[in-house]
Amino acid sequence: MKYLIVGLGNIGPEYADTRHNIGFMILDKLAKEEGAQFFNMRLAYYTEVKHKGRSLHLIKPTTYMNLSGNALRYWMNELKIPVENVLVLVDDLALPLGILRLKPKGSAAGHNGLKHIEIILGNNNYARLRFGIGDNFPKGKQVNYVLDAFDKDELPELPALIDRSIEMIKSFATAGTELTMTRYNK
């Protein structure tokens, strides 16, 4: 069984540890734990890891956030992975830091990466792991907030949340969406 795990983010050092790049951060940690290395390939940094007989194909799109769907479509087609085996990792302003939610489908909720994926797929029927980043910003400063690094008081929480996200990715691939939601969505 093959799975495509898409970590959303923006390429470039200026975006490296920003809230908007949590998808990249999760996949970087997963690859490191598995001894895998990303390679710059067509439209994405790509690597593959194995987990309990499953192949997890990890991509970090190099298209920038607003064109994430292009990388997702290319790699789905290239690897012949059906949409039900796709999981998108995304930052979410609507959830406070510390909350992780797996959803089988849903709206883009104003997220430009998800909006583009929806346009490319023609629907919103793909799983996503929503990583809460909170909404602690003044009115009109949303872009600055998501493109900023996590605050000093948030940093201690990140390692455990990233580890939990990795557990959820592995559960998605082995137990499926519904069981993973039951087990991890709180």
Short mmCIF file of C-alpha atoms in Angstrom, two decimals:
data_model
loop_
_atom_site.label_atom_id
_atom_site.label_comp_id
_atom_site.label_asym_id
_atom_site.label_seq_id
_atom_site.Cartn_x
_atom_site.Cartn_y
_atom_site.Cartn_z
CA MET A 1 0.00 0.00 0.00
CA LYS A 2 1.27 3.43 -0.98
CA TYR A 3 0.45 6.72 0.74
CA LEU A 4 1.25 10.30 -0.23
CA ILE A 5 1.94 12.54 2.75
CA VAL A 6 2.03 16.22 1.74
CA GLY A 7 3.55 18.69 4.18
CA LEU A 8 2.51 22.22 3.29
CA GLY A 9 4.95 25.09 3.60
CA ASN A 10 7.11 27.56 1.71
CA ILE A 11 10.66 26.95 0.53
CA GLY A 12 13.53 29.21 1.49
CA PRO A 13 15.41 29.96 4.72
CA GLU A 14 13.21 32.97 5.52
CA TYR A 15 10.24 30.59 5.99
CA ALA A 16 12.10 27.73 7.69
CA ASP A 17 10.63 27.63 11.19
CA THR A 18 7.45 29.64 10.67
CA ARG A 19 3.96 28.60 11.71
CA HIS A 20 2.97 28.23 8.04
CA ASN A 21 5.75 25.65 7.59
CA ILE A 22 4.66 23.18 10.26
CA GLY A 23 3.93 20.62 7.51
CA PHE A 24 7.57 20.76 6.41
CA MET A 25 8.75 20.55 10.03
CA ILE A 26 6.70 17.40 10.70
CA LEU A 27 8.02 15.64 7.57
CA ASP A 28 11.60 16.70 8.32
CA LYS A 29 11.37 15.05 11.76
CA LEU A 30 9.72 11.90 10.35
CA ALA A 31 12.40 11.55 7.65
CA LYS A 32 15.18 12.12 10.20
CA GLU A 33 13.76 9.45 12.54
CA GLU A 34 13.63 6.97 9.66
CA GLY A 35 17.10 7.84 8.35
CA ALA A 36 15.64 9.14 5.08
CA GLN A 37 16.89 12.12 3.10
CA PHE A 38 14.84 14.50 0.95
CA PHE A 39 15.83 15.03 -2.67
CA ASN A 40 14.84 18.03 -4.77
CA MET A 41 12.72 16.48 -7.50
CA ARG A 42 9.88 17.62 -9.74
CA LEU A 43 7.78 20.24 -7.88
CA ALA A 44 8.79 18.95 -4.44
CA TYR A 45 11.40 17.70 -2.05
CA TYR A 46 10.72 13.96 -2.00
CA THR A 47 11.61 10.93 0.07
CA GLU A 48 10.07 7.59 0.95
CA VAL A 49 9.90 5.72 4.25
CA LYS A 50 8.43 2.33 5.17
CA HIS A 51 6.11 1.65 8.08
CA LYS A 52 4.53 -1.74 8.81
CA GLY A 53 4.55 -2.81 5.17
CA ARG A 54 3.28 0.56 3.93
CA SER A 55 5.23 2.95 1.69
CA LEU A 56 4.91 6.54 2.85
CA HIS A 57 5.88 8.92 0.06
CA LEU A 58 6.68 12.26 1.68
CA ILE A 59 6.63 15.49 -0.29
CA LYS A 60 7.34 19.09 0.61
CA PRO A 61 6.11 21.13 -2.40
CA THR A 62 8.60 23.59 -3.88
CA THR A 63 5.74 25.48 -5.55
CA TYR A 64 5.15 27.76 -2.55
CA MET A 65 1.98 27.46 -0.52
CA ASN A 66 -0.44 29.03 -3.00
CA LEU A 67 0.34 26.45 -5.72
CA SER A 68 0.60 23.33 -3.51
CA GLY A 69 -2.00 21.50 -5.58
CA ASN A 70 0.36 21.29 -8.55
CA ALA A 71 2.87 19.19 -6.59
CA LEU A 72 0.12 17.07 -5.04
CA ARG A 73 -1.42 16.28 -8.44
CA TYR A 74 1.94 15.50 -10.06
CA TRP A 75 3.01 13.07 -7.32
CA MET A 76 -0.44 11.43 -7.06
CA ASN A 77 -0.27 10.72 -10.81
CA GLU A 78 3.43 9.79 -10.87
CA LEU A 79 3.07 7.30 -8.00
CA LYS A 80 -0.50 6.23 -8.92
CA ILE A 81 -1.79 6.97 -5.42
CA PRO A 82 -5.58 7.34 -5.03
CA VAL A 83 -6.91 10.39 -3.20
CA GLU A 84 -8.09 8.23 -0.28
CA ASN A 85 -4.40 7.48 0.43
CA VAL A 86 -3.40 11.15 0.48
CA LEU A 87 -2.86 13.09 3.72
CA VAL A 88 -2.15 16.84 3.75
CA LEU A 89 -0.41 18.37 6.79
CA VAL A 90 -1.53 21.95 7.32
CA ASP A 91 -1.33 24.78 9.86
CA ASP A 92 -4.71 25.91 11.20
CA LEU A 93 -5.54 29.31 12.72
CA ALA A 94 -8.95 28.10 13.94
CA LEU A 95 -7.37 25.63 16.38
CA PRO A 96 -5.29 26.65 19.40
CA LEU A 97 -1.70 25.46 19.65
CA GLY A 98 -1.72 21.95 21.07
CA ILE A 99 -4.77 20.75 19.14
CA LEU A 100 -4.32 18.29 16.27
CA ARG A 101 -7.30 17.18 14.18
CA LEU A 102 -7.46 14.59 11.44
CA LYS A 103 -10.35 15.21 9.05
CA PRO A 104 -11.42 13.03 6.09
CA LYS A 105 -12.48 16.15 4.13
CA GLY A 106 -13.52 19.73 4.75
CA SER A 107 -13.38 23.32 3.65
CA ALA A 108 -10.18 25.24 2.94
CA ALA A 109 -11.21 27.68 5.70
CA GLY A 110 -9.31 30.51 4.00
CA HIS A 111 -6.03 28.55 3.78
CA ASN A 112 -4.44 29.28 0.39
CA GLY A 113 -2.63 25.94 0.16
CA LEU A 114 -5.86 24.02 0.75
CA LYS A 115 -7.78 26.31 -1.63
CA HIS A 116 -5.35 25.47 -4.45
CA ILE A 117 -5.49 21.73 -3.71
CA GLU A 118 -9.30 21.95 -3.82
CA ILE A 119 -9.17 23.73 -7.21
CA ILE A 120 -6.74 21.16 -8.64
CA LEU A 121 -8.65 18.12 -7.33
CA GLY A 122 -12.06 19.63 -8.08
CA ASN A 123 -13.28 18.74 -4.57
CA ASN A 124 -12.35 18.80 -0.89
CA ASN A 125 -12.54 15.04 -0.33
CA TYR A 126 -8.99 14.47 0.85
CA ALA A 127 -7.71 13.86 4.37
CA ARG A 128 -5.90 16.59 6.22
CA LEU A 129 -4.12 16.77 9.52
CA ARG A 130 -4.86 20.20 10.95
CA PHE A 131 -2.11 21.45 13.28
CA GLY A 132 -3.43 24.21 15.53
CA ILE A 133 -1.31 27.37 15.56
CA GLY A 134 -3.83 29.64 17.30
CA ASP A 135 -5.02 33.06 16.26
CA ASN A 136 -3.13 35.33 18.63
CA PHE A 137 -2.68 38.26 16.24
CA PRO A 138 -4.17 41.74 15.83
CA LYS A 139 -6.87 42.26 13.20
CA GLY A 140 -5.36 42.43 9.72
CA LYS A 141 -2.04 40.86 10.76
CA GLN A 142 -2.82 37.24 9.85
CA VAL A 143 -0.16 37.03 7.12
CA ASN A 144 2.55 38.32 9.47
CA TYR A 145 1.43 35.84 12.14
CA VAL A 146 1.55 32.71 9.97
CA LEU A 147 4.88 33.76 8.43
CA ASP A 148 6.45 34.40 11.86
CA ALA A 149 8.37 31.88 13.90
CA PHE A 150 6.67 30.27 16.86
CA ASP A 151 6.92 32.38 20.04
CA LYS A 152 9.40 31.44 22.77
CA ASP A 153 6.57 30.24 25.02
CA GLU A 154 5.22 28.01 22.20
CA LEU A 155 8.54 26.35 21.31
CA PRO A 156 8.63 23.90 24.27
CA GLU A 157 5.29 22.40 23.10
CA LEU A 158 6.39 21.77 19.51
CA PRO A 159 8.47 18.56 19.85
CA ALA A 160 5.64 16.60 21.50
CA LEU A 161 3.08 17.94 18.99
CA ILE A 162 5.31 17.03 16.06
CA ASP A 163 5.85 13.53 17.52
CA ARG A 164 2.09 13.13 17.95
CA SER A 165 1.56 14.27 14.34
CA ILE A 166 3.99 11.57 13.19
CA GLU A 167 2.06 8.97 15.21
CA MET A 168 -1.13 10.16 13.49
CA ILE A 169 0.46 9.89 10.03
CA LYS A 170 1.55 6.31 10.74
CA SER A 171 -1.89 5.48 12.16
CA PHE A 172 -3.57 6.98 9.06
CA ALA A 173 -1.52 4.62 6.87
CA THR A 174 -2.07 1.51 9.00
CA ALA A 175 -5.44 1.92 10.75
CA GLY A 176 -7.22 4.35 8.42
CA THR A 177 -8.87 7.74 8.87
CA GLU A 178 -11.80 6.80 11.11
CA LEU A 179 -9.84 4.80 13.67
CA THR A 180 -7.09 7.44 13.75
CA MET A 181 -9.70 10.15 14.35
CA THR A 182 -11.22 8.14 17.19
CA ARG A 183 -7.83 7.49 18.73
CA TYR A 184 -6.24 10.95 18.38
CA ASN A 185 -8.85 13.69 17.86
CA LYS A 186 -9.63 15.05 21.32
#
